[in-house]
Tab-separated table of C-alpha atoms in Angstrom:
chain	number	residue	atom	x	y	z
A	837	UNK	CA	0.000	0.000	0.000
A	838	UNK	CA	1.530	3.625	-1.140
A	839	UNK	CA	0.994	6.578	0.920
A	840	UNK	CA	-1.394	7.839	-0.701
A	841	UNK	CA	-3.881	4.495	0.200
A	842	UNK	CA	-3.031	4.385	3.189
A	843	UNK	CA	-4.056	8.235	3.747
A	844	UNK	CA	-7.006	7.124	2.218
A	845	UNK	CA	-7.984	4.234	4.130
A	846	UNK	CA	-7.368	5.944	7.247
A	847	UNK	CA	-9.171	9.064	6.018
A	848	UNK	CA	-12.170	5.856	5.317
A	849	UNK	CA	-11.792	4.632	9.126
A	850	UNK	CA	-12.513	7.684	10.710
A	851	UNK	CA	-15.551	8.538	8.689
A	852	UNK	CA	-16.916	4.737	9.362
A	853	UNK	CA	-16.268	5.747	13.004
A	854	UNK	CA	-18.035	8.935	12.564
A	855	UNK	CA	-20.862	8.032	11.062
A	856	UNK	CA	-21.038	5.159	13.389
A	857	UNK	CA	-21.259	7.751	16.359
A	858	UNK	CA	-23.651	9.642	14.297
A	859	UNK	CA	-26.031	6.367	14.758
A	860	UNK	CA	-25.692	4.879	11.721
A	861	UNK	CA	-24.936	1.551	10.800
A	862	UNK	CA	-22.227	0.970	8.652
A	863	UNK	CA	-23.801	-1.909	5.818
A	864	UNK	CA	-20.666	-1.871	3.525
A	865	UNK	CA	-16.928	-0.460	2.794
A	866	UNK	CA	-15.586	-0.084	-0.403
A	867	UNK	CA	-18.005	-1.402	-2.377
A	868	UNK	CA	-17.166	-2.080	-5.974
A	869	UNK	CA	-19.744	-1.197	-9.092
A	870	UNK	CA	-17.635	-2.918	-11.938
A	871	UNK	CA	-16.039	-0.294	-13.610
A	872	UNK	CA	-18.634	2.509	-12.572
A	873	UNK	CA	-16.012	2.861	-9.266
A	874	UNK	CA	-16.610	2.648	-5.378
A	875	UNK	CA	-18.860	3.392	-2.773
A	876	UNK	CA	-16.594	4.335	0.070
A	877	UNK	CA	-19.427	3.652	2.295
A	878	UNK	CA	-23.081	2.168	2.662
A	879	UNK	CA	-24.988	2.957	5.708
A	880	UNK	CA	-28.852	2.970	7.273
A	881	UNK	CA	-29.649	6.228	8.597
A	882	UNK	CA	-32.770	4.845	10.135
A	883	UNK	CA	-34.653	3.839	7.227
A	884	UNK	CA	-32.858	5.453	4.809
A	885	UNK	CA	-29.792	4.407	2.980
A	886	UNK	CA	-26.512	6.304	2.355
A	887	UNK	CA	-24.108	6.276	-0.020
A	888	UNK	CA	-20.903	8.034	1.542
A	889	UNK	CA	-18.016	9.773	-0.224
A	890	UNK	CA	-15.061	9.840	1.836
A	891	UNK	CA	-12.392	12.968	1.008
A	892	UNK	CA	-9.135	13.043	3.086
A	893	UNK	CA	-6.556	15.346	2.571
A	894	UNK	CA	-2.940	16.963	4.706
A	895	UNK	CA	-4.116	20.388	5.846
A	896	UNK	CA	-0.675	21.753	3.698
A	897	UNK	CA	-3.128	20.461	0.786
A	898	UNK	CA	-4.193	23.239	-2.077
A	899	UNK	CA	-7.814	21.586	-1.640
A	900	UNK	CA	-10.414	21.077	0.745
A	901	UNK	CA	-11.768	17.635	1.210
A	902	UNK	CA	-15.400	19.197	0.984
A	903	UNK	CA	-14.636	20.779	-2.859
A	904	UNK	CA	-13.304	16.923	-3.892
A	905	UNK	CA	-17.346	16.196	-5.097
A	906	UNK	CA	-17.771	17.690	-8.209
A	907	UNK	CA	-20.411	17.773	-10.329
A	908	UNK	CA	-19.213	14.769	-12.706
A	909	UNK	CA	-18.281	12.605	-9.337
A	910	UNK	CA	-22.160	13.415	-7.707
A	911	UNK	CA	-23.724	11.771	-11.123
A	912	UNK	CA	-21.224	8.983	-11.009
A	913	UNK	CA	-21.924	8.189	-7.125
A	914	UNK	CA	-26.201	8.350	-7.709
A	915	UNK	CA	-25.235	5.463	-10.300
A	916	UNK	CA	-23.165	3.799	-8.222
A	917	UNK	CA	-26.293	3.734	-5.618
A	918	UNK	CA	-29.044	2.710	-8.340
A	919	UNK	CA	-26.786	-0.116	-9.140
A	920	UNK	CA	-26.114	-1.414	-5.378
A	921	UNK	CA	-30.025	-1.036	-5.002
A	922	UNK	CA	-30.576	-3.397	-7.916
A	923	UNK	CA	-28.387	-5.475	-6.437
A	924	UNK	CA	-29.679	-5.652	-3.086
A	925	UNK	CA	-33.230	-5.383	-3.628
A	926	UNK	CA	-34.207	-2.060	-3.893
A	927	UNK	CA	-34.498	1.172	-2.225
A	928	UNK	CA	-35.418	1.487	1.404
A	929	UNK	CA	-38.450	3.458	2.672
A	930	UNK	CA	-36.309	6.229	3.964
A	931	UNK	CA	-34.863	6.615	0.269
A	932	UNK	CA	-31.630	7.215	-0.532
A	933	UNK	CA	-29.314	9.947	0.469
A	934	UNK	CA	-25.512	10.748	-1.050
A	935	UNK	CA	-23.806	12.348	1.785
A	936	UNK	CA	-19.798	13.613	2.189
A	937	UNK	CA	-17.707	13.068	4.852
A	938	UNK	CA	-14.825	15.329	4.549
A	939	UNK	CA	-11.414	14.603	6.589
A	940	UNK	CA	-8.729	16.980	7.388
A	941	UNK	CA	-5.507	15.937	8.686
A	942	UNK	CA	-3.479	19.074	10.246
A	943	UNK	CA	0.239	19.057	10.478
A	944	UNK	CA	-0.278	18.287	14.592
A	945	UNK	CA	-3.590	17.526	16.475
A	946	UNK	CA	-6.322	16.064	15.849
A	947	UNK	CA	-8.173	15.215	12.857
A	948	UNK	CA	-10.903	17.377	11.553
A	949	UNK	CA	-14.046	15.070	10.547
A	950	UNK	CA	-17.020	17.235	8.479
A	951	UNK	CA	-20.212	15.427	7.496
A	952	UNK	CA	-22.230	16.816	5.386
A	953	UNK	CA	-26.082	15.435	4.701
A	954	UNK	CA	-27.436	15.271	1.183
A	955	UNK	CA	-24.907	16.958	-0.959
A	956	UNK	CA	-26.065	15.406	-4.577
C-alpha cells in the first residue's frame, strides 16, 4: 500500500467511526460497481440508505476535502447507488441519500471530521 492508500484508508476509518457515532450503521466499505467505481461507504440512517463519499486530505493540501465532489463525481456516485439497489433489492423506505464526509488531517492535532447530509 503507497501513501497515498493508506491516507485514504485511514481518512475511510474515521468517517466509518463517525458516522457510526452519528447512529448509523455501517452496511458496507468499499463497495465495488464494476467499472462505474466505489462506494466508500453504505450505511442505514434509520430507514434510509446512504451512499458516503469519503475525502481526506494533509491540511498543507491546495484543496479542501469538501470541494473533492464535483459535479461529474455526484452523477457517477447516484449510479453507483441505483446499481447497489438493484443489487440488493431495492431502495429502502427512507430513500436514498448521497452524503460527504470530509477529513482533514493538520500538520499536529487532531483530525478534523465534516459530514455533510445530502450533498447530490
Amino acid at each position: 500500500m503507497n501513501a497515498r492508500e493508506a491516507l485514504g484508508k485511514y481518512g475511510e476509518e474515521l468517517a466509518a467511526r463517525r458516522l457510526a457515532e452519528a447512529g448509523m450503521t455501517v452496511l458496507e466499505r468499499n463497495w465495488r460497481g464494476g467499472r462505474a467505481g466505489e462506494i466508500d461507504i453504505v450505511a442505514l440512517d434509520g430507514d434510509a440508505l446512504v451512499v458516503c463519499e469519503v475525502k481526506t486530505r494533509r491540511q498543507s493540501s491546495f484543496e479542501h476535502p469538501m470541494a473533492g465532489v464535483t459535479p461529474a463525481k455526484a452523477r457517477r456516485l447516484r449510479g453507483l447507488a441505483d446499481r447497489w439497489l438493484q443489487e440488493h433489492g431495492g431502495a429502502p423506505p427512507g430513500g436514498v441519500r448521497i452524503d460527504l464526509v470530509g477529513v482533514l488531517l493538520p500538520e499536529r492535532g487532531a483530525p478534523v471530521v465534516e459530514h455533510a447530509r445530502g450533498v447530490a
